Amino acid sequence: MITLSKVGDEMKKIRTDIINLNKKVDLPMEVESFKGLFANSHDCVFTEVMINKELTVHLVFVDGLANCTNVMDFILKPLTTLEKFTNIKDEKKLIDVIKGGSLYYISVKETNDVNLAVELLLMGTAVLILKEAKIAFLFETRGFESRSIQVPTEETSLKGSKDAFVETLRTNTAMLRRKMRTPDLVIEELIVGKVSKTKVSVSYIDGIANDQLVKSLRERLKKIETDQVLFTTVIEEEIIDSQYTPFPQVEYTEKPDKFCSALLEGRIGIIIDGIPFTMIIPTSIVNFFQTTDDYSHNYIVVSIIRGIRYLLAAVALIVPAFYVAITSFHLEMIPEGLALSVISTEKGVPFPIFIECILLSIAFQTLIEAGARIWSSIGGMVSLVGALIVGEAAITANFISPGVVVVVAAAAIANYTIPNKDFAFAIWIWEIILILLSSVIGLYGMVIGIILLIHHWAQMEVMGEPYLAPFAATDGRNSKDAIIRSLFVFKKKESLDEQSKINE
Amino acid sequence: MIRTITLTLFVFILYVATGLETLVGGRMDISDAFYIATVGLDKEDDEIQMTIVTKQYSPKEETSQIAKQDKYFVSVGRDVFEAARNFNSFMDKETFWGHVSYILVSENLAQKDIDSALDFFVRDHEHKLTSNVLVIKDARAEEAIKLVTDSGEDITTKLKVLSKGVGALSISSELPLIDAFNKINNKYCSCYIPTLKIVEDQKDEPEEETKEASNTENEKTDEKTKRLVLEGYVFFDQDDAKLLCSIEGGTARGFNFIINKIKSGVIVVKDPDGEYVNLEIIDSKTEIIPKIEDDKITVKLKTKMNSNISEIHGEVDIFKADIIEGLVNQQNDIIKAEMQSVIGLVKEYNSDLFDLSSVINHKYPKKWDKIKDNWREVFKDIKFEIEVESKINRTYSIKKPALSREKEKK
Amino acid sequence: MVKNKGKISVRQALTLFAILTITPTVRFAASSTALIAKQAAWLVPTVTAVFLFLMLYILNILLQGYKNKSFTEMIYDITSKFWGNLIIFLYLVWITILIAFYLRFYSERLVTSIYPNVKIDIFTISMLILIGFIIRNGIVVIARMGEISFILISIVILVLMIFMIPTIKINNLLPISYLDIMPTLKASFSGAALFYVIYLFFFAHEFTHQEEFFKYGKLTLLFIWLINTVIILASIGNLGHAIISRSPLSFLIAVKQVTLLGVVSGFESILVATWIISDFIMILVLTYSVLNIIKSLFKLSSYNSFINIFLVFLFFISWILANNVFELQTLSVDVVVSGNIIMQFILPIIIVVIALIRKKINIKTN
Amino acid sequence: MLKYIMIIGAISIYEIYMMVKKRQMKDFNAFLIFVLIALLASYIHVHDPFDASLSELLLKLVKSEYFKGG
């Protein structure tokens, strides 16, 4: 390519400029500009279309993003076969004819701005460049392979809807529209990422969501300076307030029904193009203890199970530390029978109990991590080896006493019942901190740890909403759904007008 | 936020660097603790001798040999606390007092001062307040512990079985430490503590429960069969907590009738032929009803009792109204006599054995306010009445005795 | 919520007040009332509640008269500058002594109850470090922590009560006759010393929804009455007034002998844990109000620079305060109770009366 | 005593630095008073010049029965 060598270095500079400064390039609208910009990209197709002997136009599109059949059938074919076109002598006439609708296509745009053309080109538009007029027609020919809607993999649901979000933004928004046929459902779109130029959509229900919240979210999203939005945390880390915490502050879901019910609660959803997980903000601690299945089962059962979830989270957090505290500081607090059996199991184990606890706790986490990372072909090995190590072998080898195994395993199992896995990990980290503290000074250390944890939660806010809501700082409002799930019959009455009042 | 992390890090580094061992004392790993289950207290001249036993748990099989070696330890000190501390000078584990189930006090120590013997167990923060107090009669606590432990049994389990078994006879009961302490504290009523004794000859004892429990151990030692028996009470003076007297057998049951600690028991009466009829006590309730008339206090002990016919020796069909009534009357007399013997003791020692003071306090709070300062003198003049109202309600599967039919035929 | 940043609602403030009363209640309500009123001690909180209700009404008049003003500002406005300074200085000294007292007592209590071999400074210093660390986040965070702690503490006490009910002996709680009227009234004096809400008024300018003060105040009072009654009932009902009045940690002893199904015991650990939390909240809140007093007394721009130095000062004061735990206990009965009565009842009433006379406020503001 | 002076000194230097940084120098005088009080308190704590604790003084003031024992 001759043009390439001519402008090579200059183009390279322009390209970096575009990336770094988001600058507009100042190039003439001609095919050489495109060729320069996409010099080494072989998926960018440049076609020279000879309409007749005098008239040649250039068609540029990205293979894979644009639908090739559409391009052929509706652009190339008419241009080269229809008499209307073959008879045209000069470009002016051609423009008039195209403008007149002879190339019948849904969305046709005329421009002389290379920037716009490049931007749309990368979204699957076909660009028809007219050499002399320095004008381009943009044909919306988007069409690429996408995954079809499937059953959610991470959040299983027994009675709820079984569809899950996919990578394509438009499919996702369509799913929302299908579930909520109201003009109040607002789906705003922003482009984030200097290089990736990813579409990020903010959806909420007008009238229920807090306007201030929407506004501040919009501002925060606009402020994001990043190259790419390929991962959710890129957005998450920008919109949350407290960075230094292991606790999740954004709720993720791949289920449209959960997403919609969150919108109805007055919260705001964020969908990122290319990521099948959507974000919901603001969140508070309650959200991490709820699942969508809660709303498709009997309310009494669900209320009890929810209560148990909180209890189990407390068990996961406290029990190992408590065990360490009472076995090394407050022996009088262990029931007599238990104490005797603990003594008999502790015999011959070389480590102090708190080291056993920490080791084993880490071992359990190792198993989870190994299970997640191992190749699926040998996945069965983890449970096998894990069961061997944590189970019989460690005990018979006197590495770890059975009592500690029982306690840590109970805590681990309790931890797995927390519906939100990010939250569960954070709880595990605090579990280790509590074990350390209680190994220093027993129960007192544990309580100091708990005070620190409460403080940590108390000072956290997500988009200005307290993390501990509705248990704290809400004056008891909005707490009806925290632990006890009330009947929908009662909920319906207040849902729309009450919610908007609360959020004011 | 960053401060949380800094603080945690700081604590962690401090911890790793020093282990905080020097700062924080009092760490006792559970495997280093010697769990005391039963404590024996004896008087040795001017000193107090303490015997401690751990509870024998069933250890892993390999280690069972080692576990059996350390059975009991003995230490001596001027007072209880010193004796307790002296253990640390020779034991390889730290003594841990949080799980003491039984405190055995020998009679001679109880005679001297029961309150100071128990004070240590109430004051120290480690101790349970629900452990039981027993007085060993005519023997040393160490002896009792030795007796059971040497035979390979666990004294704590043994005492637990005994206390459970004693309910079948209702000749003693369990007394938690806190109740004993409460009673010693209370200057208006005297304290009672259940007693334990060592019995050498087993044939005279009619109790079946204890016999069975002790049979197994006795098989090993042939020459002299000694065993522990839980029976009766000792009483302490209400003012200075000196040992007054001890009761056992029927009197002890009479006392149990008064303080409502009857669980079950056996009463033997005779049918018209002079043959034995055995009655089982089902329940009993005694109301202490004080009455004040013209500044004179009379106290009525009203007992309501139910019993079953559990065994009939004779051939008479006793299920006739008049015969039953006769049996009931006999039963009443027996109970009355038992209770009367307690009243006799009360009069003899002029001591409020069964917490009459609180009953009067509850019923006549105003009057009590006036008489409480010279309660002992008032107590002297109190008249006691006993009223027993008992019933024989039912029998078990068989009604008439087997031989009664033969008799009818003749 | 977003709007009221930096402020707490009156309900949150009263929740803090409720926690503030739990510490002294658990520590000495049962023993001090049992000493005077004997078996009738469980009636004392009812009598106390009547006094507290009247006081709540008086304070409500004051609070409604001055919206969004701290107690120091109210005092300045009602009295002259000189007298205002004097009264505020009195409060400053008194609350400082009170914090030092609670700080010391809390450490002593831990040492006597579960940590016999640990050096006492560790508890004092670690608590002060924790407070210095947390107090900077301001009242909003403190209030939220208070709410969570309130839930935790209430649940724990409720559960303990359920376990203790089967062992309560009715005989220990009777008889009640007219002879008990005088002792009960006398004992209610010490119960009334728990009315710490006035110390919270020093940051009253950070309250919102002040018109709800009386409404939630009544609820809080109900809670305090319930907790007091229940704790005294359980302690005396289980062990009798003779032992309870002699024990420095009455409720702990009562909890200690609780066993569930004869197997599970050792519930005192849970109680001790809640102690630490409630003590922490108490010292935290009182320190916060002292800092507020310091701020307005010395007309500072911010109290942040004074936190550390004040905490160090507190450490020394807590040591100078007493030589041993016996002195502390006597101090609690002989001085702190009457001092609290003066500071919580007599002074505020005088202030309100002066305010009414000078027509600064009027009764019908609410 | 030396370690207490060091702690108080370290804290005061830090706080004064923060005061300068935040331009709150008008609090300086009050701060100085507090430093002096803290030093005084530490002195009393270490050397016990009155040979009595605060509660002893207070209890004597209210004529407590604590001092009337046998």
Coordinates of C-alpha atoms in Angstrom, one line a residue, chain B:
Chain B
M1 CA -10.6 4.1 56.3
I2 CA -6.9 3.7 55.8
R3 CA -6.7 4.1 59.5
T4 CA -8.5 0.8 60.1
I5 CA -5.9 -1.0 57.9
T6 CA -3.0 0.8 59.7
L7 CA -4.4 -0.1 63.0
T8 CA -5.0 -3.7 62.1
L9 CA -1.5 -3.9 60.6
F10 CA 0.0 -2.3 63.7
V11 CA -1.7 -4.8 66.0
F12 CA -0.7 -7.6 63.7
I13 CA 3.0 -6.6 63.6
L14 CA 3.0 -6.1 67.3
Y15 CA 1.5 -9.5 67.6
V16 CA 3.9 -11.3 65.3
A17 CA 6.9 -9.5 66.9
T18 CA 6.1 -10.2 70.5
G19 CA 3.3 -12.6 70.7
L20 CA 2.2 -10.1 73.3
E21 CA 3.2 -12.7 75.8
T22 CA 4.8 -10.2 78.2
L23 CA 1.8 -7.9 78.0
V24 CA -1.0 -10.3 78.4
G25 CA -0.7 -12.9 81.0
G26 CA -3.4 -15.4 81.9
R27 CA -3.3 -17.4 78.7
M28 CA -3.9 -21.1 79.5
D29 CA -4.2 -23.5 76.7
I30 CA -6.8 -26.0 77.2
S31 CA -4.4 -28.9 76.9
D32 CA -2.3 -27.5 79.8
A33 CA -5.2 -27.5 82.2
F34 CA -5.9 -30.1 84.8
Y35 CA -9.7 -30.1 85.1
I36 CA -10.7 -30.7 88.6
A37 CA -14.0 -32.4 88.9
T38 CA -14.2 -33.3 92.6
V39 CA -12.5 -31.6 95.5
G40 CA -12.0 -33.1 99.0
L41 CA -11.3 -31.0 102.0
D42 CA -9.8 -32.4 105.2
K43 CA -8.6 -31.0 108.4
E44 CA -5.1 -32.0 109.2
D45 CA -4.1 -30.6 112.6
D46 CA -4.1 -26.9 111.9
E47 CA -3.8 -27.2 108.2
I48 CA -6.2 -28.0 105.5
Q49 CA -5.6 -30.9 103.2
M50 CA -7.0 -30.8 99.8
T51 CA -7.5 -33.7 97.4
I52 CA -8.3 -33.1 93.8
V53 CA -9.5 -35.5 91.2
T54 CA -10.0 -35.0 87.5
K55 CA -12.8 -36.5 85.6
Q56 CA -11.8 -39.5 83.7
Y57 CA -12.8 -39.0 80.1
S58 CA -12.5 -41.8 77.7
P59 CA -9.3 -40.9 75.8
K60 CA -8.1 -42.3 72.5
E61 CA -7.2 -45.9 72.9
E62 CA -3.5 -45.6 72.6
T63 CA -3.2 -43.1 75.4
S64 CA -5.5 -44.8 77.9
Q65 CA -2.5 -46.2 79.7
I66 CA -1.1 -42.8 80.5
A67 CA -4.3 -41.3 81.5
K68 CA -4.9 -43.8 84.3
Q69 CA -1.7 -43.0 86.1
D70 CA -2.6 -39.6 87.5
K71 CA -5.6 -40.3 89.6
Y72 CA -5.6 -37.9 92.5
F73 CA -3.4 -35.3 94.0
V74 CA -3.1 -34.2 97.6
S75 CA -1.8 -30.9 98.9
V76 CA -1.7 -29.2 102.2
G77 CA -1.9 -25.5 103.2
R78 CA -2.9 -23.3 106.0
D79 CA -6.2 -22.4 104.3
V80 CA -8.1 -23.6 101.3
F81 CA -6.5 -21.1 98.8
E82 CA -3.0 -21.9 99.9
A83 CA -3.6 -25.6 99.6
A84 CA -5.1 -25.0 96.2
R85 CA -2.1 -23.0 95.1
N86 CA 0.4 -25.6 96.4
F87 CA -0.7 -27.9 93.7
N88 CA 1.1 -25.8 91.2
S89 CA 4.4 -26.6 92.9
F90 CA 4.4 -30.2 91.9
M91 CA 1.9 -30.9 89.2
D92 CA 2.8 -30.9 85.5
K93 CA -0.4 -29.1 84.6
E94 CA -2.2 -26.0 85.8
T95 CA -5.1 -26.6 88.1
F96 CA -8.3 -25.4 86.7
W97 CA -11.3 -24.8 89.0
G98 CA -14.0 -23.9 86.6
H99 CA -15.6 -27.3 86.5
V100 CA -15.7 -28.5 90.0
S101 CA -18.9 -30.6 90.3
Y102 CA -18.6 -31.8 93.9
I103 CA -17.0 -30.4 97.0
L104 CA -16.5 -32.9 99.7
V105 CA -15.9 -31.5 103.2
S106 CA -14.9 -33.9 105.9
E107 CA -16.9 -33.8 109.1
N108 CA -14.2 -32.5 111.3
L109 CA -13.6 -29.6 109.0
A110 CA -17.3 -28.8 108.7
Q111 CA -17.4 -28.8 112.5
K112 CA -14.8 -26.1 112.7
D113 CA -15.8 -23.7 110.1
I114 CA -17.8 -24.6 107.0
D115 CA -18.1 -21.0 105.9
S116 CA -14.4 -20.3 105.4
A117 CA -14.0 -23.7 103.7
L118 CA -16.5 -22.7 101.1
D119 CA -15.6 -19.1 100.8
F120 CA -12.8 -19.7 98.3
F121 CA -15.2 -21.6 96.0
V122 CA -17.7 -18.8 95.9
R123 CA -15.3 -15.8 95.7
D124 CA -13.0 -16.9 92.9
H125 CA -14.2 -16.0 89.4
E126 CA -13.4 -19.3 87.9
H127 CA -15.8 -21.3 90.0
K128 CA -19.2 -22.5 89.1
L129 CA -21.8 -21.6 91.7
T130 CA -23.8 -24.7 90.9
S131 CA -21.3 -27.3 92.1
N132 CA -22.6 -29.5 94.9
V133 CA -21.5 -29.6 98.5
L134 CA -21.4 -32.8 100.5
V135 CA -20.1 -33.5 104.0
I136 CA -18.3 -36.8 104.6
K137 CA -19.3 -38.3 107.8
D138 CA -16.9 -40.1 110.2
A139 CA -14.2 -40.2 107.5
R140 CA -11.8 -38.2 105.6
A141 CA -12.6 -36.8 102.1
E142 CA -9.3 -38.2 100.9
E143 CA -10.3 -41.6 102.1
A144 CA -13.6 -41.5 100.1
I145 CA -11.8 -40.3 97.0
K146 CA -9.2 -43.0 97.3
L147 CA -11.7 -45.7 97.9
V148 CA -13.5 -45.0 94.7
T149 CA -10.6 -44.0 92.5
D150 CA -8.4 -47.0 93.4
S151 CA -11.1 -49.3 92.4
G152 CA -10.8 -47.9 88.9
E153 CA -14.0 -45.9 89.0
D154 CA -14.6 -42.2 88.5
I155 CA -15.7 -40.5 91.7
T156 CA -17.5 -37.7 90.0
T157 CA -19.6 -40.0 87.9
K158 CA -20.2 -42.1 91.0
L159 CA -21.4 -39.2 93.0
K160 CA -23.7 -38.2 90.2
V161 CA -25.2 -41.7 90.1
L162 CA -25.6 -41.6 93.9
S163 CA -27.4 -38.3 93.9
K164 CA -29.7 -39.5 91.2
G165 CA -30.3 -42.8 93.0
V166 CA -31.0 -41.1 96.3
G167 CA -34.2 -39.8 94.9
A168 CA -35.7 -43.2 95.0
L169 CA -35.4 -43.2 98.8
S170 CA -35.6 -39.5 99.5
I171 CA -33.1 -39.7 102.4
S172 CA -30.9 -37.0 101.1
S173 CA -30.7 -34.5 98.2
E174 CA -28.4 -32.4 96.2
L175 CA -27.4 -28.9 97.4
P176 CA -25.8 -26.4 95.1
L177 CA -22.9 -24.4 96.5
I178 CA -24.8 -21.1 96.0
D179 CA -27.7 -22.4 98.1
A180 CA -25.5 -23.5 100.8
F181 CA -23.7 -20.2 100.8
N182 CA -27.0 -18.4 100.8
K183 CA -28.2 -20.3 103.8
I184 CA -24.9 -19.7 105.7
N185 CA -25.3 -16.1 104.9
N186 CA -28.8 -16.0 106.3
K187 CA -28.6 -15.5 110.0
Y188 CA -32.3 -16.5 110.5
C189 CA -32.1 -20.0 109.3
S190 CA -29.5 -22.7 109.7
C191 CA -27.8 -24.4 106.8
Y192 CA -28.1 -28.1 106.0
I193 CA -25.7 -30.1 103.8
P194 CA -26.3 -33.6 102.5
T195 CA -23.9 -36.2 103.9
L196 CA -21.9 -39.0 102.4
K197 CA -20.6 -41.9 104.4
I198 CA -18.4 -44.9 104.0
V199 CA -20.2 -48.1 104.9
E200 CA -18.3 -51.4 105.4
D201 CA -21.0 -53.9 105.8
Q202 CA -23.5 -54.0 103.0
K203 CA -26.0 -56.6 104.1
D204 CA -27.8 -54.4 106.6
E205 CA -28.5 -51.7 104.0
P206 CA -31.9 -52.2 102.4
E207 CA -31.2 -49.7 99.5
E208 CA -31.2 -51.4 96.2
E209 CA -30.0 -48.6 94.0
T210 CA -26.7 -48.1 95.8
K211 CA -26.1 -51.7 96.2
E212 CA -26.2 -52.3 92.5
A213 CA -23.9 -49.5 91.8
S214 CA -21.3 -50.6 94.3
N215 CA -21.5 -54.3 93.5
T216 CA -19.3 -54.1 90.6
E217 CA -16.4 -52.5 92.4
N218 CA -16.7 -54.7 95.4
E219 CA -16.1 -57.8 93.4
K220 CA -12.5 -56.8 93.0
T221 CA -11.6 -56.3 96.7
D222 CA -12.7 -59.3 98.6
E223 CA -11.5 -58.8 102.1
K224 CA -13.3 -55.7 103.3
T225 CA -16.1 -54.3 101.3
K226 CA -16.4 -50.6 101.7
R227 CA -18.6 -48.4 99.7
L228 CA -19.9 -44.8 99.6
V229 CA -23.5 -44.1 100.6
L230 CA -25.3 -40.8 100.2
E231 CA -27.6 -40.5 103.2
G232 CA -28.9 -37.9 105.5
Y233 CA -28.0 -34.4 106.4
V234 CA -25.8 -32.4 108.7
F235 CA -27.1 -29.2 110.2
F236 CA -25.3 -26.0 111.1
D237 CA -26.1 -23.4 113.6
Q238 CA -27.8 -20.4 112.3
D239 CA -25.6 -17.9 114.1
D240 CA -22.1 -19.1 113.9
A241 CA -22.4 -22.0 111.4
K242 CA -21.1 -24.6 113.8
L243 CA -22.1 -28.2 113.2
L244 CA -25.1 -29.1 115.2
C245 CA -26.1 -32.6 114.5
S246 CA -26.6 -35.1 111.7
I247 CA -29.6 -37.1 110.7
E248 CA -30.1 -40.1 108.6
G249 CA -32.7 -42.7 107.7
G250 CA -36.3 -41.9 108.7
T251 CA -35.5 -38.6 110.2
A252 CA -33.7 -37.5 107.0
R253 CA -36.8 -38.5 105.1
G254 CA -38.9 -36.6 107.5
F255 CA -36.8 -33.6 106.8
N256 CA -37.2 -34.1 103.1
F257 CA -40.9 -34.2 103.7
I258 CA -40.8 -30.8 105.3
I259 CA -38.5 -29.1 102.7
N260 CA -40.5 -30.7 99.8
K261 CA -37.6 -32.6 98.4
I262 CA -39.4 -36.0 98.3
K263 CA -39.1 -37.6 95.0
S264 CA -40.0 -41.2 95.8
G265 CA -39.6 -43.6 98.7
V266 CA -40.8 -46.7 100.3
I267 CA -43.2 -47.0 103.2
V268 CA -43.9 -50.4 104.8
V269 CA -47.2 -50.9 106.5
K270 CA -49.0 -54.0 107.7
D271 CA -52.3 -55.5 106.6
P272 CA -54.8 -57.0 109.1
D273 CA -52.9 -60.3 109.1
G274 CA -49.7 -58.6 110.1
E275 CA -48.2 -59.2 106.7
Y276 CA -46.2 -56.4 104.9
V277 CA -47.7 -54.1 102.4
N278 CA -45.3 -52.0 100.5
L279 CA -46.2 -48.5 99.5
E280 CA -44.4 -46.3 97.0
I281 CA -44.5 -42.5 97.5
I282 CA -45.6 -40.8 94.4
D283 CA -45.6 -37.2 95.4
S284 CA -45.8 -35.2 98.5
K285 CA -46.3 -31.5 99.3
T286 CA -45.9 -29.9 102.6
E287 CA -47.2 -26.5 103.4
I288 CA -45.8 -24.6 106.3
I289 CA -48.5 -22.5 107.7
P290 CA -47.6 -20.1 110.4
K291 CA -50.3 -18.5 112.5
I292 CA -49.9 -15.6 114.9
E293 CA -52.5 -15.2 117.7
D294 CA -51.9 -13.0 120.6
D295 CA -48.2 -12.8 119.8
K296 CA -47.9 -16.5 119.9
I297 CA -46.8 -18.3 116.9
T298 CA -48.1 -21.7 116.0
V299 CA -46.8 -23.4 112.9
K300 CA -48.8 -26.1 111.1
L301 CA -47.0 -28.5 108.8
K302 CA -49.6 -29.7 106.5
T303 CA -48.4 -32.6 104.3
K304 CA -50.4 -34.0 101.4
M305 CA -49.0 -37.2 100.1
N306 CA -50.0 -39.8 97.6
S307 CA -48.7 -43.4 97.4
N308 CA -49.1 -46.5 95.4
I309 CA -49.3 -50.1 96.5
S310 CA -46.2 -51.7 95.0
E311 CA -46.0 -55.0 96.8
I312 CA -48.3 -57.1 98.9
H313 CA -47.0 -60.0 100.9
G314 CA -50.1 -61.3 102.6
E315 CA -53.1 -63.1 101.3
V316 CA -55.8 -60.7 102.3
D317 CA -57.6 -58.8 99.7
I318 CA -56.8 -55.4 101.0
F319 CA -58.8 -53.5 98.4
K320 CA -61.6 -52.7 100.8
A321 CA -62.4 -49.3 102.1
D322 CA -61.8 -50.0 105.7
I323 CA -58.6 -51.9 105.1
I324 CA -57.3 -49.2 102.9
E325 CA -58.2 -46.6 105.5
G326 CA -56.3 -48.6 108.0
L327 CA -53.3 -48.6 105.8
V328 CA -53.6 -44.9 105.2
N329 CA -53.6 -44.3 108.9
Q330 CA -50.5 -46.4 109.4
Q331 CA -48.9 -44.4 106.6
N332 CA -49.9 -41.2 108.2
D333 CA -48.4 -42.2 111.5
I334 CA -45.1 -43.2 109.9
I335 CA -44.8 -39.9 108.2
K336 CA -45.9 -38.0 111.2
A337 CA -43.3 -39.8 113.3
E338 CA -40.6 -39.1 110.9
M339 CA -41.5 -35.4 110.8
Q340 CA -41.9 -35.3 114.5
S341 CA -38.4 -36.5 115.0
V342 CA -37.2 -33.5 113.0
I343 CA -39.3 -31.2 115.1
G344 CA -37.7 -32.8 118.1
L345 CA -34.3 -31.8 116.7
V346 CA -35.5 -28.3 116.0
K347 CA -36.6 -27.9 119.6
E348 CA -33.5 -29.5 120.9
Y349 CA -31.1 -27.2 119.2
N350 CA -33.4 -24.3 119.0
S351 CA -32.4 -23.7 115.4
D352 CA -34.5 -22.8 112.4
L353 CA -33.7 -25.8 110.3
F354 CA -36.2 -25.5 107.5
D355 CA -36.3 -21.8 106.8
L356 CA -39.4 -21.0 108.8
S357 CA -38.2 -17.4 109.1
S358 CA -38.8 -16.7 105.4
V359 CA -42.2 -18.3 105.6
I360 CA -43.2 -16.0 108.4
N361 CA -41.6 -13.1 106.6
H362 CA -43.7 -13.8 103.6
K363 CA -46.9 -14.2 105.5
Y364 CA -46.5 -11.6 108.2
P365 CA -44.0 -9.1 106.9
K366 CA -45.0 -6.5 109.4
K367 CA -44.8 -8.8 112.4
W368 CA -41.5 -10.2 111.1
D369 CA -40.0 -6.8 111.2
K370 CA -40.6 -6.7 114.9
I371 CA -39.5 -10.1 115.9
K372 CA -36.6 -10.7 113.6
D373 CA -34.0 -9.2 116.0
N374 CA -34.7 -11.7 118.7
W375 CA -35.8 -14.5 116.4
R376 CA -34.1 -17.2 118.4
E377 CA -36.0 -16.4 121.5
V378 CA -39.3 -16.2 119.6
F379 CA -38.4 -19.5 117.9
K380 CA -38.1 -21.2 121.2
D381 CA -41.8 -20.7 122.0
I382 CA -43.2 -21.7 118.6
K383 CA -45.6 -24.6 118.7
F384 CA -45.6 -27.1 115.9
E385 CA -48.5 -29.1 114.6
I386 CA -48.2 -31.8 112.1
E387 CA -51.0 -32.8 109.9
V388 CA -50.6 -35.5 107.3
E389 CA -53.2 -36.1 104.8
S390 CA -52.2 -39.1 102.7
K391 CA -53.9 -41.2 100.1
I392 CA -53.3 -44.6 98.6
N393 CA -54.4 -44.1 95.1
R394 CA -53.7 -47.0 93.0
T395 CA -51.7 -50.1 92.3
Y396 CA -50.1 -51.5 89.2
S397 CA -51.2 -54.1 86.7
I398 CA -52.3 -56.7 89.2
K399 CA -54.9 -56.0 91.8
K400 CA -55.4 -58.8 94.2
P401 CA -52.4 -60.8 95.5
A402 CA -52.0 -64.2 94.0
L403 CA -52.9 -66.2 97.0
S404 CA -56.0 -64.3 97.9
R405 CA -58.1 -66.4 95.5
E406 CA -57.0 -69.6 97.3
K407 CA -58.2 -68.1 100.5
E408 CA -61.5 -67.2 99.1
K409 CA -62.1 -70.8 98.0
K410 CA -61.5 -72.2 101.4

